[in-house]
Short mmCIF file of C-alpha atoms in Angstrom, two decimals:
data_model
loop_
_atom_site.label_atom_id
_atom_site.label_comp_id
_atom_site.label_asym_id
_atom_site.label_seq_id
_atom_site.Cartn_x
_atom_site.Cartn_y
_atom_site.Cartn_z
CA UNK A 287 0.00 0.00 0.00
CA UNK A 288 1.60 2.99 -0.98
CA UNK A 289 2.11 6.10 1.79
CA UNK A 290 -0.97 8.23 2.29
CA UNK A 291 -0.12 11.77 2.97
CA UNK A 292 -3.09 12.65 5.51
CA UNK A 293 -3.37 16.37 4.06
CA UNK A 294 -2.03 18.21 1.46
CA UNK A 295 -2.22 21.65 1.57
CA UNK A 296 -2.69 23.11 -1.82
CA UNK A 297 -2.07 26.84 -0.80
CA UNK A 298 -4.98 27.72 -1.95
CA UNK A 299 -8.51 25.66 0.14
CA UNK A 300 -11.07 27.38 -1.94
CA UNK A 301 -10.74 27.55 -4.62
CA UNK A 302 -9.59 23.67 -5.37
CA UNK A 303 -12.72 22.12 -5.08
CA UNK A 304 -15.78 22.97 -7.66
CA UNK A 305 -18.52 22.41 -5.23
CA UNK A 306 -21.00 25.41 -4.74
CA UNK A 307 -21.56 26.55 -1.21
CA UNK A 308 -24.23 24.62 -0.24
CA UNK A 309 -23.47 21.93 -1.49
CA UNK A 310 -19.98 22.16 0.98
CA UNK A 311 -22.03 23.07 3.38
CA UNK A 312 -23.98 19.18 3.33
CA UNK A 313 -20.34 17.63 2.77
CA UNK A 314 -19.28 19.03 6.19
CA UNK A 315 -22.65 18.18 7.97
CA UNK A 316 -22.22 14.58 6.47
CA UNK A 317 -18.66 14.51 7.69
CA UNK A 318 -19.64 15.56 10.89
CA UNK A 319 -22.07 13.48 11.11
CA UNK A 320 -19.74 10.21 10.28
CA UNK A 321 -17.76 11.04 13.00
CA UNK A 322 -20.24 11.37 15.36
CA UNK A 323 -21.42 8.20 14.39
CA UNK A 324 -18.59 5.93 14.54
CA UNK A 325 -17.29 7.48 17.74
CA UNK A 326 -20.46 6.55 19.45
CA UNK A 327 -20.02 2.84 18.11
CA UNK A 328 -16.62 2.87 19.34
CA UNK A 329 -17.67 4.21 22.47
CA UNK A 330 -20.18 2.06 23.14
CA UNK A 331 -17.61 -0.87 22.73
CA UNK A 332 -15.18 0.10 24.33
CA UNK A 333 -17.18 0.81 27.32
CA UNK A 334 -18.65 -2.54 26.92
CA UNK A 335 -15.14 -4.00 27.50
CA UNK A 336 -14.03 -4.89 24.11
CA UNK A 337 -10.99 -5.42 23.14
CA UNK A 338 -9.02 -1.87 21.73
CA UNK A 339 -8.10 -3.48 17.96
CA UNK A 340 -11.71 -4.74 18.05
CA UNK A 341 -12.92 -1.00 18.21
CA UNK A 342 -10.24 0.47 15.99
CA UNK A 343 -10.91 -2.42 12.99
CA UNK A 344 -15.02 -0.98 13.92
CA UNK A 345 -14.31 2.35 13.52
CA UNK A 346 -12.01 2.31 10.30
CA UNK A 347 -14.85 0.32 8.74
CA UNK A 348 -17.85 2.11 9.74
CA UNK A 349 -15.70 5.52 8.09
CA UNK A 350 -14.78 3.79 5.09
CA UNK A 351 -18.13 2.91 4.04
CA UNK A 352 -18.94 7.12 3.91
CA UNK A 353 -18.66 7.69 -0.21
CA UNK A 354 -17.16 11.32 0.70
CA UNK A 355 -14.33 10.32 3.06
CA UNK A 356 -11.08 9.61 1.74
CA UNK A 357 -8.93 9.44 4.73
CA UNK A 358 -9.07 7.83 8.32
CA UNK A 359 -7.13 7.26 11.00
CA UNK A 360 -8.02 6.30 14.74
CA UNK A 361 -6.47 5.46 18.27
CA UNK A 362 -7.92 3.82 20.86
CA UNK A 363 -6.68 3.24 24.24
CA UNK A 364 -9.14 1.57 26.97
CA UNK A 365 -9.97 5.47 28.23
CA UNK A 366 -10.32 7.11 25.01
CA UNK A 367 -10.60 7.52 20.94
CA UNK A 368 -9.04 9.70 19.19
CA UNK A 369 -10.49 9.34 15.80
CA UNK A 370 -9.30 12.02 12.26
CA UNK A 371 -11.52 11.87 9.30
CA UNK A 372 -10.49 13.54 6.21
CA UNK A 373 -12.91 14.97 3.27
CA UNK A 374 -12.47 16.90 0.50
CA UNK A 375 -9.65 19.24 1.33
CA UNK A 376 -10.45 19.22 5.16
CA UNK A 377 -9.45 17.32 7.58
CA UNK A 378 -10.85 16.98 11.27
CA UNK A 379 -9.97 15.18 14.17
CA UNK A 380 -11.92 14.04 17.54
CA UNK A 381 -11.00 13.23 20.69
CA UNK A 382 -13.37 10.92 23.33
CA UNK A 383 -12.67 10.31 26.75
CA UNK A 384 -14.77 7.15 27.79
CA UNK A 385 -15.37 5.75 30.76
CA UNK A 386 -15.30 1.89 31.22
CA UNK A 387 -18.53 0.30 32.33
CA UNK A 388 -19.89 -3.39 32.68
CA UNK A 389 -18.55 -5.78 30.93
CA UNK A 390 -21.52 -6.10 27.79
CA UNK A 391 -21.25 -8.83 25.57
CA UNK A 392 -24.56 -8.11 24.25
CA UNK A 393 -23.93 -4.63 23.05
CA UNK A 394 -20.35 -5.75 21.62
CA UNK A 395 -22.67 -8.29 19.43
CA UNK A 396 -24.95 -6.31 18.46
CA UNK A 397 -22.71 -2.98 17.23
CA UNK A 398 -20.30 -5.33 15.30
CA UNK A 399 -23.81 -7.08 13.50
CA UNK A 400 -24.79 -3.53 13.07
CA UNK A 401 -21.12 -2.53 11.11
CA UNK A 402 -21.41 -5.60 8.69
CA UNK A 403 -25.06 -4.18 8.18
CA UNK A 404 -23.82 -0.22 7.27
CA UNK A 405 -21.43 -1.38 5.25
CA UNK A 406 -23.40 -3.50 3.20
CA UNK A 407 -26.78 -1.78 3.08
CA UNK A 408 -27.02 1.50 2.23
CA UNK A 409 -28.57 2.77 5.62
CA UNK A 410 -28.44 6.00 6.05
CA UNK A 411 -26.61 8.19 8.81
CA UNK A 412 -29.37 9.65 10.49
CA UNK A 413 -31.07 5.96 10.58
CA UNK A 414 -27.47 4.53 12.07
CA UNK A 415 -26.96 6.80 15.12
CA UNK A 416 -30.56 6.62 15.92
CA UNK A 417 -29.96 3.04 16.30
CA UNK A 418 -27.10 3.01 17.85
CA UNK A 419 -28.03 5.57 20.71
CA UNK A 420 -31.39 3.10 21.12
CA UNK A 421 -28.12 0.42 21.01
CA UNK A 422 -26.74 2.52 23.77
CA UNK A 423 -29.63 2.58 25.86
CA UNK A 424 -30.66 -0.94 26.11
CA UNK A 425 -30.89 -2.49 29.36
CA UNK A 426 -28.78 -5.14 31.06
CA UNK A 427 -30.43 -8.57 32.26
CA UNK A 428 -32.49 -7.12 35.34
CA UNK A 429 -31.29 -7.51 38.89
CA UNK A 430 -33.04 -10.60 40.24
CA UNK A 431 -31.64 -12.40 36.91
CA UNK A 432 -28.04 -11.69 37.50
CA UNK A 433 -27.63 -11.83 40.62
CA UNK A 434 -29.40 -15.60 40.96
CA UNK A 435 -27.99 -16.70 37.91
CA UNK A 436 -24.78 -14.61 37.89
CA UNK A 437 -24.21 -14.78 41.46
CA UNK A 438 -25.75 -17.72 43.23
CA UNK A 439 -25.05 -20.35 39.76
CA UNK A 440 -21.43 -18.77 39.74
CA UNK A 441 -20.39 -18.63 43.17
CA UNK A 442 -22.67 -22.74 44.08
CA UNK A 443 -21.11 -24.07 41.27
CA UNK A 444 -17.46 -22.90 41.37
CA UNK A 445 -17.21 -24.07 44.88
CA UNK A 446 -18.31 -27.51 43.55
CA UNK A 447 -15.29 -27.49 40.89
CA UNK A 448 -12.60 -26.48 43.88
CA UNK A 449 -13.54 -29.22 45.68
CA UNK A 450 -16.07 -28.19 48.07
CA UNK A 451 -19.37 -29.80 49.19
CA UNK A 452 -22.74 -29.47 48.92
CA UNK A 453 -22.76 -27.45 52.25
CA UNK A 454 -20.52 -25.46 50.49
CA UNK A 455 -22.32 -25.42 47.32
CA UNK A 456 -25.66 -24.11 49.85
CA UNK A 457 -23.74 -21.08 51.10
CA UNK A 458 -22.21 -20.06 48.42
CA UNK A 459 -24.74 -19.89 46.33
CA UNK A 460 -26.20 -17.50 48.73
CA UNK A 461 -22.94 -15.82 49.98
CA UNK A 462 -22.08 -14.52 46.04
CA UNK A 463 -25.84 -14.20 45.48
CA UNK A 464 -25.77 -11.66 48.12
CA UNK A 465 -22.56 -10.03 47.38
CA UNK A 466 -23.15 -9.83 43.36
CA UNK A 467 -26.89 -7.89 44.30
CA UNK A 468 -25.63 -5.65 46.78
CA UNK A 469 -22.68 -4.50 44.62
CA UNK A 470 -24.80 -4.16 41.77
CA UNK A 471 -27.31 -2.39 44.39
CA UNK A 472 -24.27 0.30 45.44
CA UNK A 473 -23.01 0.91 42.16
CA UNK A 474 -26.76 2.14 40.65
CA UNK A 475 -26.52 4.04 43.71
CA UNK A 476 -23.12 6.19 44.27
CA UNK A 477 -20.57 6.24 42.09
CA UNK A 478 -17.82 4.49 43.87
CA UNK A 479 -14.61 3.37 42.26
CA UNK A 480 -14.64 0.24 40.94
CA UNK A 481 -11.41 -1.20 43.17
CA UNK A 482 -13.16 0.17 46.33
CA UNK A 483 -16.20 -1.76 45.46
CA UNK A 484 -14.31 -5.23 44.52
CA UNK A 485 -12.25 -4.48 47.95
CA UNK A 486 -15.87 -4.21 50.05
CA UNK A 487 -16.70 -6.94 48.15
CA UNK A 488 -14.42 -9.68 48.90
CA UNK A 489 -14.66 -8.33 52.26
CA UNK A 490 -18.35 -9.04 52.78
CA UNK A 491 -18.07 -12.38 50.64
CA UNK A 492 -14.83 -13.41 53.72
CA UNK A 493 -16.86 -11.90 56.70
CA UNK A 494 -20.25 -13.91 55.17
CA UNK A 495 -17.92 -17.29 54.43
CA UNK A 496 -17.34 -17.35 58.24
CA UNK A 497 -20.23 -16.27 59.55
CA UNK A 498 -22.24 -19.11 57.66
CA UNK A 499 -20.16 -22.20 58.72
CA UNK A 500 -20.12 -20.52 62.06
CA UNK A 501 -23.69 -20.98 61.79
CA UNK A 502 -23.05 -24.66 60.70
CA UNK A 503 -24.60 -24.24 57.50
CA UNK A 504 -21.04 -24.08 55.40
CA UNK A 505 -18.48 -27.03 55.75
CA UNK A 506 -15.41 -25.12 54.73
CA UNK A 507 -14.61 -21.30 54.75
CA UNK A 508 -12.12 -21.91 51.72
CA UNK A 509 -14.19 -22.87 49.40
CA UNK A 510 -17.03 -20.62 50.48
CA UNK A 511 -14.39 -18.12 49.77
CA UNK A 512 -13.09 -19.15 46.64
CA UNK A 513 -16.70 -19.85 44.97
CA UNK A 514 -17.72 -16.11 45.95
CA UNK A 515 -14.51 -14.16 44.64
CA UNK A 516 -15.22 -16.24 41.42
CA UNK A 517 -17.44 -13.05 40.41
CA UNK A 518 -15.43 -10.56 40.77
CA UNK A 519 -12.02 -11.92 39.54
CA UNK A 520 -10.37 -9.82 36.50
CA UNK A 521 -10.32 -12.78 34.26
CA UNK A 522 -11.21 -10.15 31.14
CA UNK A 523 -9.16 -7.73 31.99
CA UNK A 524 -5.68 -10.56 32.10
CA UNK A 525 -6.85 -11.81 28.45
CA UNK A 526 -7.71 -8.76 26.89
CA UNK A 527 -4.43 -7.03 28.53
CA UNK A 528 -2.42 -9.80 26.90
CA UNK A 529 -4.38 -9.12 23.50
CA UNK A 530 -3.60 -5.62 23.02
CA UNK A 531 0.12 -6.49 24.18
CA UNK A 532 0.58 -9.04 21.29
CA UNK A 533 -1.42 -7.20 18.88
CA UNK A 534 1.27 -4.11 19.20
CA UNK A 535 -1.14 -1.88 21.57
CA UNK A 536 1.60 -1.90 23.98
CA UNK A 537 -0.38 1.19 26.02
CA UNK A 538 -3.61 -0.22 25.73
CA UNK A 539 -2.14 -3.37 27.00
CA UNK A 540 -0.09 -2.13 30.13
CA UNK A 541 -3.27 -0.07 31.44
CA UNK A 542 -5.66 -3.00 31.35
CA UNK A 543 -2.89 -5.13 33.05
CA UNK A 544 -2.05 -2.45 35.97
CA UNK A 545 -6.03 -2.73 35.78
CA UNK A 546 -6.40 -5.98 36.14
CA UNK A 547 -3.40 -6.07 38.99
CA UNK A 548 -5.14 -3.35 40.94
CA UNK A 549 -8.59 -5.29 40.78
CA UNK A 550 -6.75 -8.44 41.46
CA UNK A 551 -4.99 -6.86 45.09
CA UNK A 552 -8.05 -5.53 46.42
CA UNK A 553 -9.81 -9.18 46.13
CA UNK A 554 -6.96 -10.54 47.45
CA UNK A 555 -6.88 -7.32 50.57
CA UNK A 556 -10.38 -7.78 50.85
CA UNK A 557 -10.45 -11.32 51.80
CA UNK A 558 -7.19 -10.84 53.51
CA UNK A 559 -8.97 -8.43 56.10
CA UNK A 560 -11.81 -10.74 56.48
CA UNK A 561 -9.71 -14.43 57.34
CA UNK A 562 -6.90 -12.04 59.52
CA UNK A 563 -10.16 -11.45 61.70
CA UNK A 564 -11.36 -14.95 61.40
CA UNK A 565 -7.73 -16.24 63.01
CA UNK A 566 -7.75 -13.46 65.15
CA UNK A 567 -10.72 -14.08 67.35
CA UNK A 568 -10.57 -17.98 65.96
CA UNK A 569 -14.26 -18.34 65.67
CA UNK A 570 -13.47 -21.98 64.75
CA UNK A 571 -14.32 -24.57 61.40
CA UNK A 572 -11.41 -23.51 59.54
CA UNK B 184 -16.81 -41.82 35.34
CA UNK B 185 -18.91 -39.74 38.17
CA UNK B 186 -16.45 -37.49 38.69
CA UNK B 187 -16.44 -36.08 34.93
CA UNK B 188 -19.77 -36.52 34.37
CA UNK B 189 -20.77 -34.22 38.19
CA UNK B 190 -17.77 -32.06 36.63
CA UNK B 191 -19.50 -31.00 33.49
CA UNK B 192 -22.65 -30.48 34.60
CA UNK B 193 -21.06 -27.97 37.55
CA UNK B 194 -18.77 -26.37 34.52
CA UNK B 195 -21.64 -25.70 32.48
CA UNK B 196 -24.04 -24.04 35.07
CA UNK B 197 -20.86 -22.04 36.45
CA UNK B 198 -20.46 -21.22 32.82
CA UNK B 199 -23.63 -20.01 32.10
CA UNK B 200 -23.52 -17.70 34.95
CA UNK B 201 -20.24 -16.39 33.77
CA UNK B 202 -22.23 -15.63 30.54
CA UNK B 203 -25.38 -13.97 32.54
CA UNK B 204 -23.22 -11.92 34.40
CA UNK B 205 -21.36 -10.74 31.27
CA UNK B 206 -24.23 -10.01 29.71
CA UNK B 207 -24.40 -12.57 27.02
CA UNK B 208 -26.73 -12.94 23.90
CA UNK B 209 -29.44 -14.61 24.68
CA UNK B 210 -28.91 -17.12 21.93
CA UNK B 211 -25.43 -17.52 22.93
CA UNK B 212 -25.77 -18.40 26.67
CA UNK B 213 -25.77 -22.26 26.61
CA UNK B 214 -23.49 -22.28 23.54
CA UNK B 215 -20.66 -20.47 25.61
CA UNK B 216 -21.69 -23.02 28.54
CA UNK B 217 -20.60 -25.34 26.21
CA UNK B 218 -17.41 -24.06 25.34
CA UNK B 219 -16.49 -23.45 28.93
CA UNK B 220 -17.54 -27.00 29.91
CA UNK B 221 -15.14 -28.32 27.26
CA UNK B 222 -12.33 -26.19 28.48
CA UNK B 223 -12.84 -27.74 31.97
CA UNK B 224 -12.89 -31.44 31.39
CA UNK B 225 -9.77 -31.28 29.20
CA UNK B 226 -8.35 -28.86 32.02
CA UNK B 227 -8.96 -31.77 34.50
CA UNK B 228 -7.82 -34.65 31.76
CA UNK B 229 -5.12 -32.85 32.05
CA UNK B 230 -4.47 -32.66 35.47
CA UNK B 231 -5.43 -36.46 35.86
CA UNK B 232 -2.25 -36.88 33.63
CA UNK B 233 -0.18 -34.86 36.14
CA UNK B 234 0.79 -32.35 34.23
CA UNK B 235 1.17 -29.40 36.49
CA UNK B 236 -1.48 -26.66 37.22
CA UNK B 237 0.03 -24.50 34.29
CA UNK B 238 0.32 -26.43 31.16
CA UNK B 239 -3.23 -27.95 32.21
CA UNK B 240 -4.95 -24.70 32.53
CA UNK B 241 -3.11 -23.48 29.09
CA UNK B 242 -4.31 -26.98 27.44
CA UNK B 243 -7.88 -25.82 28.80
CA UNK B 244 -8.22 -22.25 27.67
CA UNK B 245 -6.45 -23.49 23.91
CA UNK B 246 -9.73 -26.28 24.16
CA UNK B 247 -11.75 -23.27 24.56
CA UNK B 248 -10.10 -20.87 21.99
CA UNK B 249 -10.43 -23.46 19.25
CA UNK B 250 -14.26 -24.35 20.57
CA UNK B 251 -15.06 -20.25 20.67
CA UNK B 252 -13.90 -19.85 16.83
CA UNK B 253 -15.48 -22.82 15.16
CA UNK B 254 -18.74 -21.94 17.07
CA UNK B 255 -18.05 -18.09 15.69
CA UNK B 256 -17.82 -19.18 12.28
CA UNK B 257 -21.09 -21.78 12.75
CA UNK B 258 -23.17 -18.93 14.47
CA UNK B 259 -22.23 -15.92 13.03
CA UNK B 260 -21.29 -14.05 15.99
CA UNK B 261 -17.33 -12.76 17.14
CA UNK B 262 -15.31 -15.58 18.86
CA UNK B 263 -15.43 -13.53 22.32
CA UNK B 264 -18.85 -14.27 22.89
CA UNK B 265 -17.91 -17.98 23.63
CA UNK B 266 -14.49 -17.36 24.53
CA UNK B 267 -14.63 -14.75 27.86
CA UNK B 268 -17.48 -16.72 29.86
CA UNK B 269 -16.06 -20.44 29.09
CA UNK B 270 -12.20 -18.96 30.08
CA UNK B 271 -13.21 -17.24 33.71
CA UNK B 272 -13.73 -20.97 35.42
CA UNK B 273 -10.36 -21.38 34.63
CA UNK B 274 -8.94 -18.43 36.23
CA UNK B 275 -7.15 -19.42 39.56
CA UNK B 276 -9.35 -17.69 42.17
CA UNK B 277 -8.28 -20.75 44.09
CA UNK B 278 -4.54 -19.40 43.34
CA UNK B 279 -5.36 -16.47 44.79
CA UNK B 280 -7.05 -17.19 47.94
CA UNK B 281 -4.34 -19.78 48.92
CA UNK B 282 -1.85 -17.31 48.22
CA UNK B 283 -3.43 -14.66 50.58
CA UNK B 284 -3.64 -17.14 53.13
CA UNK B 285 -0.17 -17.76 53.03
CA UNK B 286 0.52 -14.24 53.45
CA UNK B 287 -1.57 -13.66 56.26
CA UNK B 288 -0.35 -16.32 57.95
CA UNK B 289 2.89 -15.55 57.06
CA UNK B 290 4.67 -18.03 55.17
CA UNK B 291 6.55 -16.45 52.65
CA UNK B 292 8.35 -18.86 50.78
CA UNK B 293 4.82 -20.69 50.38
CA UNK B 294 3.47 -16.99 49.18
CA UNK B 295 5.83 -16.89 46.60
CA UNK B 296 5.61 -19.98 45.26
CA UNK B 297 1.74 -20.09 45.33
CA UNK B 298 1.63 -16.75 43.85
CA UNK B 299 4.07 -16.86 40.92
CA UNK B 300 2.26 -19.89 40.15
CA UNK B 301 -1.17 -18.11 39.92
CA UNK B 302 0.50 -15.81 38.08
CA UNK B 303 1.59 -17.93 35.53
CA UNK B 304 -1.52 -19.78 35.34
CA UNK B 305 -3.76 -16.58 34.07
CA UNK B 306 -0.68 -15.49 31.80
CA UNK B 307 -0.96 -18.91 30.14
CA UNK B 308 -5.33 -18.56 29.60
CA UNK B 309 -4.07 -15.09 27.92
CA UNK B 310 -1.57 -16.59 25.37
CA UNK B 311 -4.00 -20.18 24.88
CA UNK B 312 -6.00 -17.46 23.63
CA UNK B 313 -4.01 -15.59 21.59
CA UNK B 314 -2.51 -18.86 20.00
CA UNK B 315 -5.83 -20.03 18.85
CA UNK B 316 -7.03 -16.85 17.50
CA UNK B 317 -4.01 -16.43 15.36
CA UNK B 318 -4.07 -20.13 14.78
CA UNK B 319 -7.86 -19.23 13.28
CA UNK B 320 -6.27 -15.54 11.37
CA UNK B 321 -3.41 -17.93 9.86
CA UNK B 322 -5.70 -21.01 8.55
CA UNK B 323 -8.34 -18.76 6.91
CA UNK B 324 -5.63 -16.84 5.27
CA UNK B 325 -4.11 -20.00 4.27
CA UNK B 326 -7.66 -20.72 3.09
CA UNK B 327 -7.85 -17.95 1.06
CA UNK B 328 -4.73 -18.85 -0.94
CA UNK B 329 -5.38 -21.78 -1.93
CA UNK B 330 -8.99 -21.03 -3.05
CA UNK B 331 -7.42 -17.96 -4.87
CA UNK B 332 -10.26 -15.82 -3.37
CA UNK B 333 -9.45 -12.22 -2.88
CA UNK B 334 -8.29 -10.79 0.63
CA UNK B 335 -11.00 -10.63 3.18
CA UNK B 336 -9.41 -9.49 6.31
CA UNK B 337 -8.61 -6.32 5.30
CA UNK B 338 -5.60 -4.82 7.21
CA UNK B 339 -5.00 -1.05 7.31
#
């Protein structure tokens, strides 16, 4: 492929191209409009936790597609895009500070379904960002459903596959149930960094290991333990850090691994806190 | 025989709830559950043939790469879908606990060794991973060759 000079200045902007005023005017608004259109796809994958060449590969698509756009360009690091878009003899860039959210798998699904669409059909732009900001909106899998499934299915079941027993299996289904609602419950509710809440969690899911087989309903704190963290652990964060590095996104792929480190330590502080306790005053069951 | 069949069945509901709490496609729930149950029992194969914690979690998460991209190109749908809930059973949570524990109670030389083994273990889910995915990038280019079809992965 040979080098593409991003802009050429020809001295002159004006009078180069032969288009009459309005009719620049609707090239601009269309540009405009491109952009504004593939950063929100790109935003609402990345924010959906996908991976960054996943979003970059979107982006460069979605622009291409655009008859009037002859040169992109886009960077994408976990907390932002930066995305340039060239037309006619202009060329504009935009940057996009996101903010990661839930992991999505749904919404990651449904945008890249929706780019194979664009580029094939010939939707038009007004028609693709309405969908995509009804994309944006959809809702999760309600409460109740994630934290039963998510939690109690999770946390039951990967106590089983540790080793534990059917005690086990009892409380930690209710343990992680409890822990995945009320995180889910604090989170809709103040907007608490996300290390702080996996921290409070691990420390409720310790203090509600050993309060259950103190009650003689759980066999064995460890796997209790073990089943509950199973929610929270950054097992998304590891691959997708080891992605980017391989992929060449060496700074996409050092911040989701100090991510995934930092998430990692406060699970591992939070139950730390709670079994220090638990030897401490020796409650017994261990 | 119990033991792998009680195995799978506690894989695949762990799975699933993986894939609930990541928000999967509805149509993709029990597919992923699947993959993830696949990526256990060769996990534990694995470990029955005592090969150590490492290569057996690495042998897991490649069962599940492979498993996530046929089941992308049979359903239509990108390979993470499958891949990120049938991987996170295999994570060492365990790893971690024991090596917190060990800290706590302050055995060091136990830390260490428990830890750098955790840490190995998620590094190798991360490149089982990337193996397969490029192992799936290299065959469909290989693919393309020999069918003389034009380039479809278009790189920038």
């Amino acid at each position: 492929m040979p080098y593409r000079i991003p802009f050429q200045s020809t001295g002159d902007e004006d009078s180069e191209d032969n288009f009459s005023s309005a009719q620049k005017k609707a090239r601009k608004a269309k540009a405009r409009n491109t952009m504004n259109m593939a950063i929100l796809a790109g935003e609402i994958m990345l924010e959906s936790g996908a991976e960054t060449y996943r979003v970059e590969d979107t982006i460069i698509r979605l622009c291409k597609a655009i008859d009037i756009v002859n040169y992109v360009d886009v960077f994408v690091i976990p907390t932002g895009i930066f995305l340039t878009v060239g037309y006619d003899n202009n060329i504009n860039t935009v940057l996009k500070r996101t903010k990661p959210k839930s992991v999505d798998l749904n919404k990651i699904s449904l945008v890249n379904q929706f780019s194979r669409r664009f580029v094939t059909t010939n939707m038009t732009l007004d028609e693709a960002i309405d969908y995509l900001s009804k994309l944006r909106g959809l809702k999760p899998y309600s409460d109740f459903v994630k934290s039963v499934l998510g939690g109690g299915l999770v946390g039951g079941f990967s106590a089983l596959l540790f080793g534990g027993s059917f005690p086990d299996f009892v409380s930690a289904f209710f343990v992680s149930l409890i822990v995945v609602k009320s995180r889910e419950a604090v989170a809709r509710k103040i907007n608490i960094i996300s290390y702080v809440k996996d921290f409070l969690g691990s420390l409720v899911a310790g203090a509600l290991a050993i309060l259950f087989v103190s009650l003689g309903i759980g066999a064995s704190v460890d796997k209790i333990i073990i089943g509950s963290i199973m929610p929270m652990v950054p097992g998304l964060a590891i691959t997708n850090a080891t992605r980017d590095s391989i992929s060449g996104d060496f700074l996409a792929g050092v911040s989701r691994a100090s991510e995934a480190i930092l998430c990692a330590l406060s699970i591992a502080f939070g139950v730390g806190v709670a079994i220090k306790y638990y030897t401490y005053f020796n409650i017994g069951g261990m | 025989m119990y033991f792998y069949i009680s195995q799978a069945i506690y894989s695949l509901l762990s799975t699933f709830g993986f894939a609930v709490l990541f928000n999967g496609p509805k149509n993709c729930l029990l597919k992923a559950s699947v993959c993830g149950m696949m990526g256990w029992l060769a996990n534990i194969t694995a470990g029955k043939l005592m090969l150590s914690p490492t290569i057996s979690t690495f042998i897991g998460a490649m069962t599940v790469g492979i498993m996530g991209e046929i089941f992308a190109k049979l359903f239509k749908k990108p390979a993470t879908m499958f891949i990120i809930p049938g991987v996170i059973p295999l994570v060492p949570g365990a790893g971690m606990y024991y090596t917190m524990l060990s800290l706590i109670t302050g055995e060091f030389s136990e830390t260490a060794q428990l830890g750098s083994e955790t840490v190995f273990t998620a590094f190798s889910i991360a490149i089982a991973i990337i193996i397969s995915s490029s192992l799936n990038k290299a065959l469909l280019r290989l693919w393309e060759l020999k069918s003389g079809k034009k380039e479809i992965i278009t790189k920038r």
